[in-house]
Backbone as ProteinMPNN parsed JSONL, in Angstrom:
{"seq_chain_A": "MHCSSSALSIPETLPVAFYDSDAPDEGCIICDGTVVYHPRNPEDNPLYGIVSGHLETFLARQRERECPVPPFVERELRGFLDCGVLSNDFLRVH", "coords_chain_A": {"N_chain_A": [[0.842, -1.173, -0.021], [0.931, 1.92, -1.138], [1.298, 5.376, -0.405], [0.235, 8.771, -0.876], [0.939, 12.153, -0.162], [-1.258, 13.699, -0.885], [-3.415, 12.133, -0.417], [-3.891, 12.229, 2.244], [-5.395, 14.501, 4.389], [-4.563, 16.654, 6.424], [-3.626, 19.17, 8.832], [-1.151, 19.335, 10.426], [2.164, 18.389, 9.866], [3.47, 15.224, 9.989], [5.585, 12.361, 10.024], [4.264, 9.511, 8.545], [3.828, 6.101, 8.849], [3.449, 3.068, 6.992], [2.899, -0.376, 6.752], [3.828, -2.453, 4.202], [3.16, -5.3, 2.64], [3.46, -5.993, 0.032], [5.584, -4.65, -0.894], [8.841, -4.492, -2.404], [10.988, -4.955, -0.577], [9.605, -5.788, 1.557], [9.118, -4.116, 3.739], [8.827, -1.237, 5.848], [7.13, 1.55, 4.659], [7.71, 4.895, 4.421], [5.8, 7.742, 4.457], [5.445, 11.105, 3.647], [3.118, 12.549, 5.171], [0.234, 14.265, 6.402], [-1.135, 14.751, 9.621], [-4.103, 15.106, 11.437], [-5.154, 16.361, 14.477], [-7.893, 15.821, 16.321], [-9.392, 17.082, 18.999], [-10.988, 15.318, 21.597], [-14.209, 15.778, 22.682], [-16.062, 14.891, 25.076], [-18.47, 15.761, 26.096], [-20.054, 16.5, 23.982], [-21.01, 14.223, 22.928], [-23.784, 12.22, 22.229], [-24.463, 9.946, 23.873], [-23.148, 10.598, 26.234], [-24.627, 12.797, 27.033], [-27.106, 11.591, 27.568], [-26.501, 9.767, 29.69], [-25.456, 11.557, 31.603], [-27.691, 13.176, 32.013], [-29.566, 11.501, 33.126], [-28.546, 9.812, 35.061], [-28.567, 10.135, 37.925], [-31.319, 10.05, 38.495], [-31.93, 7.48, 37.583], [-30.375, 5.895, 39.35], [-31.522, 6.554, 41.804], [-34.163, 5.638, 41.465], [-33.708, 2.93, 41.178], [-32.801, 2.347, 43.765], [-35.143, 2.931, 45.224], [-36.776, 0.902, 44.307], [-35.748, -1.161, 45.628], [-33.687, -2.507, 44.427], [-30.832, -1.974, 44.044], [-28.271, -0.565, 41.937], [-25.302, -2.377, 41.24], [-22.296, -1.578, 42.988], [-19.941, -1.413, 41.38], [-20.96, -0.894, 38.869], [-22.116, 1.606, 39.137], [-19.779, 3.068, 39.72], [-18.419, 2.771, 37.266], [-20.174, 4.115, 35.477], [-20.122, 6.723, 36.568], [-17.402, 7.217, 36.228], [-17.301, 7.166, 33.439], [-18.519, 9.587, 32.923], [-16.599, 11.372, 33.836], [-14.406, 10.887, 32.278], [-12.027, 12.14, 30.11], [-12.878, 14.784, 30.322], [-11.687, 17.901, 30.539], [-11.962, 19.795, 32.578], [-12.118, 18.276, 34.841], [-9.754, 17.799, 36.249], [-7.933, 16.571, 34.371], [-5.233, 16.291, 33.796], [-2.399, 16.58, 35.8], [0.333, 18.639, 36.514], [3.325, 18.837, 38.141]], "CA_chain_A": [[0.032, 0.036, -0.005], [1.675, 3.143, -1.192], [0.431, 6.519, -0.136], [0.76, 10.09, -1.287], [0.493, 13.153, 0.805], [-2.503, 14.239, -1.258], [-4.463, 11.289, 0.079], [-4.099, 12.611, 3.643], [-5.739, 15.903, 4.483], [-4.403, 17.012, 7.873], [-2.746, 20.294, 8.863], [0.18, 19.16, 10.994], [2.916, 17.416, 9.091], [4.206, 14.228, 10.798], [5.807, 11.183, 9.218], [3.271, 8.448, 8.741], [4.391, 4.851, 8.36], [2.553, 2.02, 6.632], [3.533, -1.624, 6.46], [3.372, -2.909, 2.89], [3.662, -6.636, 2.405], [3.749, -6.132, -1.374], [6.787, -3.88, -1.231], [9.922, -5.424, -2.707], [11.819, -5.33, 0.582], [8.616, -6.161, 2.563], [9.455, -3.271, 4.921], [7.997, -0.109, 6.179], [7.213, 2.628, 3.709], [7.444, 6.146, 5.097], [5.11, 8.721, 3.593], [5.321, 12.403, 4.275], [1.738, 12.916, 5.164], [-0.164, 15.167, 7.478], [-2.031, 14.156, 10.581], [-4.916, 16.098, 12.08], [-5.578, 16.006, 15.796], [-9.262, 16.344, 16.67], [-9.608, 16.856, 20.415], [-12.228, 14.653, 21.963], [-15.05, 16.518, 23.545], [-17.062, 13.895, 25.465], [-19.795, 16.386, 26.401], [-20.78, 16.602, 22.742], [-21.401, 12.902, 22.543], [-25.161, 11.963, 22.662], [-24.52, 9.025, 25.011], [-22.702, 11.352, 27.424], [-25.801, 13.595, 27.474], [-28.149, 10.724, 28.167], [-26.049, 9.274, 30.984], [-25.36, 12.644, 32.586], [-29.016, 13.684, 32.308], [-30.49, 10.545, 33.779], [-27.874, 8.886, 36.022], [-29.059, 10.269, 39.324], [-32.686, 9.565, 38.563], [-31.86, 6.04, 37.425], [-29.8, 5.315, 40.574], [-32.52, 6.795, 42.857], [-35.296, 4.715, 41.21], [-33.298, 1.548, 41.506], [-32.794, 2.25, 45.227], [-36.568, 2.9, 45.651], [-37.304, -0.427, 43.977], [-34.958, -2.129, 46.417], [-32.844, -3.277, 43.472], [-29.81, -0.959, 43.693], [-27.237, -0.892, 40.953], [-24.077, -2.771, 41.887], [-21.334, -0.457, 43.129], [-18.983, -1.33, 40.254], [-21.624, -0.319, 37.73], [-22.243, 3.03, 39.426], [-18.437, 3.586, 39.55], [-18.132, 2.835, 35.844], [-21.0, 5.197, 34.91], [-19.54, 8.027, 37.02], [-16.148, 7.28, 35.585], [-17.556, 7.513, 32.06], [-18.856, 11.051, 32.889], [-15.393, 12.125, 34.12], [-13.367, 10.535, 31.348], [-11.741, 13.07, 29.054], [-13.361, 16.132, 30.582], [-10.51, 18.593, 31.019], [-12.249, 20.503, 33.823], [-12.084, 17.364, 35.953], [-8.32, 17.492, 36.523], [-7.446, 15.509, 33.411], [-3.784, 16.116, 33.921], [-1.751, 17.459, 36.776], [1.743, 18.826, 36.315], [3.939, 19.349, 39.362]], "C_chain_A": [[0.868, 1.24, -0.008], [0.769, 4.29, -0.98], [1.094, 7.785, -0.682], [0.25, 11.068, -0.302], [-0.82, 13.792, 0.412], [-3.688, 13.395, -0.754], [-4.773, 11.586, 1.553], [-4.353, 14.099, 3.729], [-5.721, 16.328, 5.907], [-3.415, 18.16, 7.942], [-1.337, 20.126, 9.42], [0.942, 18.096, 10.21], [3.71, 16.532, 10.047], [4.465, 13.052, 9.861], [4.798, 10.097, 9.548], [3.837, 7.183, 8.126], [3.325, 3.84, 8.088], [3.331, 0.794, 6.372], [2.956, -2.101, 5.134], [3.953, -4.254, 2.596], [3.978, -6.876, 0.935], [4.987, -5.375, -1.83], [7.907, -4.848, -1.497], [10.753, -5.824, -1.521], [10.926, -5.745, 1.751], [8.896, -5.375, 3.883], [8.384, -2.215, 5.118], [8.184, 0.971, 5.164], [6.844, 3.917, 4.5], [6.873, 7.147, 4.103], [5.139, 10.045, 4.352], [3.844, 12.806, 4.158], [1.437, 13.916, 6.27], [-1.17, 14.467, 8.371], [-2.793, 15.276, 11.315], [-5.327, 15.534, 13.437], [-6.932, 16.673, 16.041], [-9.47, 16.074, 18.15], [-10.969, 16.269, 20.681], [-12.949, 15.505, 22.949], [-16.193, 15.621, 23.97], [-18.423, 14.546, 25.695], [-20.652, 16.601, 25.158], [-21.354, 15.275, 22.261], [-22.852, 12.683, 23.081], [-25.273, 11.018, 23.83], [-24.136, 9.728, 26.292], [-23.927, 12.151, 27.969], [-26.885, 12.771, 28.104], [-27.727, 10.247, 29.514], [-25.998, 10.417, 32.008], [-26.726, 13.185, 32.986], [-29.915, 12.783, 33.114], [-29.88, 9.668, 34.808], [-28.467, 8.934, 37.371], [-30.457, 9.758, 39.462], [-32.726, 8.052, 38.455], [-31.423, 5.353, 38.756], [-30.849, 5.426, 41.726], [-33.688, 5.805, 42.654], [-34.916, 3.323, 41.531], [-33.231, 1.351, 43.001], [-34.22, 2.14, 45.767], [-37.153, 1.522, 45.396], [-36.638, -1.543, 44.727], [-34.191, -3.059, 45.504], [-31.703, -2.344, 43.065], [-28.808, -1.528, 42.668], [-25.983, -1.348, 41.691], [-23.045, -1.655, 41.933], [-20.376, -0.328, 41.938], [-19.63, -0.7, 39.001], [-21.79, 1.194, 37.893], [-20.858, 3.727, 39.266], [-18.082, 3.775, 38.071], [-18.941, 3.994, 35.14], [-20.495, 6.578, 35.273], [-18.176, 8.24, 36.357], [-16.226, 7.694, 34.105], [-17.793, 9.056, 31.926], [-17.582, 11.879, 33.114], [-14.336, 11.945, 33.065], [-13.237, 11.56, 30.209], [-12.209, 14.453, 29.231], [-12.241, 16.918, 31.254], [-10.73, 19.351, 32.309], [-12.251, 19.573, 35.061], [-10.658, 16.867, 36.272], [-7.84, 16.359, 35.665], [-6.003, 15.238, 33.58], [-3.276, 17.115, 34.95], [-0.261, 17.46, 36.501], [2.297, 19.436, 37.564], [5.315, 19.886, 39.024]], "O_chain_A": [[1.474, 1.581, 1.009], [-0.411, 4.226, -1.325], [2.302, 7.854, -0.909], [-0.777, 10.838, 0.337], [-1.473, 14.388, 1.269], [-4.816, 13.882, -0.675], [-5.84, 11.212, 2.039], [-3.58, 14.885, 3.182], [-6.767, 16.363, 6.554], [-2.439, 18.157, 7.191], [-0.407, 20.745, 8.903], [0.408, 17.023, 9.929], [4.526, 17.027, 10.824], [3.644, 12.774, 8.988], [4.529, 9.816, 10.716], [4.283, 7.205, 6.98], [2.371, 3.735, 8.859], [4.407, 0.905, 5.784], [1.738, -2.146, 4.962], [5.149, -4.353, 2.322], [4.674, -7.834, 0.6], [5.387, -5.447, -2.992], [7.948, -5.92, -0.895], [11.198, -6.971, -1.464], [11.436, -6.027, 2.835], [8.898, -5.944, 4.975], [7.253, -2.298, 4.64], [9.324, 1.292, 4.828], [5.801, 3.987, 5.151], [7.431, 7.353, 3.026], [4.886, 10.088, 5.556], [3.413, 13.344, 3.138], [2.341, 14.347, 6.986], [-1.974, 13.667, 7.893], [-2.199, 16.262, 11.752], [-5.783, 14.395, 13.544], [-7.082, 17.893, 15.977], [-9.705, 14.926, 18.527], [-11.969, 16.662, 20.08], [-12.373, 15.921, 23.955], [-17.217, 15.586, 23.288], [-19.446, 13.891, 25.492], [-21.851, 16.857, 25.271], [-22.104, 15.234, 21.286], [-23.109, 12.936, 24.258], [-26.098, 11.245, 24.715], [-24.738, 9.48, 27.336], [-24.204, 12.169, 29.168], [-27.517, 13.199, 29.069], [-28.531, 10.308, 30.444], [-26.445, 10.258, 33.144], [-26.927, 13.602, 34.126], [-30.898, 13.226, 33.709], [-30.576, 8.843, 35.401], [-28.84, 7.903, 37.931], [-30.774, 9.092, 40.448], [-33.488, 7.406, 39.174], [-32.028, 4.377, 39.2], [-31.019, 4.491, 42.508], [-34.141, 5.199, 43.625], [-35.712, 2.58, 42.105], [-33.576, 0.271, 43.481], [-34.479, 1.343, 46.668], [-37.947, 1.029, 46.197], [-36.916, -2.721, 44.502], [-34.063, -4.252, 45.776], [-31.599, -1.959, 41.9], [-28.558, -2.729, 42.562], [-25.632, -0.739, 42.702], [-22.945, -0.869, 40.991], [-20.043, 0.789, 41.542], [-18.955, -0.066, 38.19], [-21.631, 1.961, 36.943], [-20.783, 4.837, 38.741], [-17.521, 4.798, 37.679], [-18.396, 4.728, 34.315], [-20.436, 7.482, 34.439], [-17.852, 9.362, 35.968], [-15.387, 8.433, 33.589], [-17.343, 9.703, 30.981], [-17.501, 13.002, 32.614], [-13.437, 12.779, 32.958], [-14.18, 11.813, 29.459], [-11.967, 15.28, 28.352], [-11.883, 16.641, 32.398], [-9.784, 19.542, 33.073], [-12.372, 20.045, 36.191], [-10.423, 15.685, 36.522], [-7.398, 15.322, 36.159], [-5.567, 14.088, 33.519], [-3.651, 18.287, 34.975], [0.339, 16.408, 36.28], [1.793, 20.463, 38.02], [6.022, 20.371, 39.908]]}, "name": "protein", "num_of_chains": 1, "seq": "MHCSSSALSIPETLPVAFYDSDAPDEGCIICDGTVVYHPRNPEDNPLYGIVSGHLETFLARQRERECPVPPFVERELRGFLDCGVLSNDFLRVH"}
């Protein structure tokens, strides 16, 4: 698989490597392509909106029904809401 920089449409230029088993030396082919970084914004994800909008109600109703959600499930759902949100101390530098 050979590539050309016109096939990649990304603003930052970084070397991009592809393995090509059809290449004569069966090695790695380096293409000068560009790579675009699209920051992940979990709050724009529809699933994030559903979980964040209904989590507390869901947990409360399950407790009322005397069928509480297992603690590991609640931890995972809360962890999902914190994952990738920069305002939640995503990275600390000392």
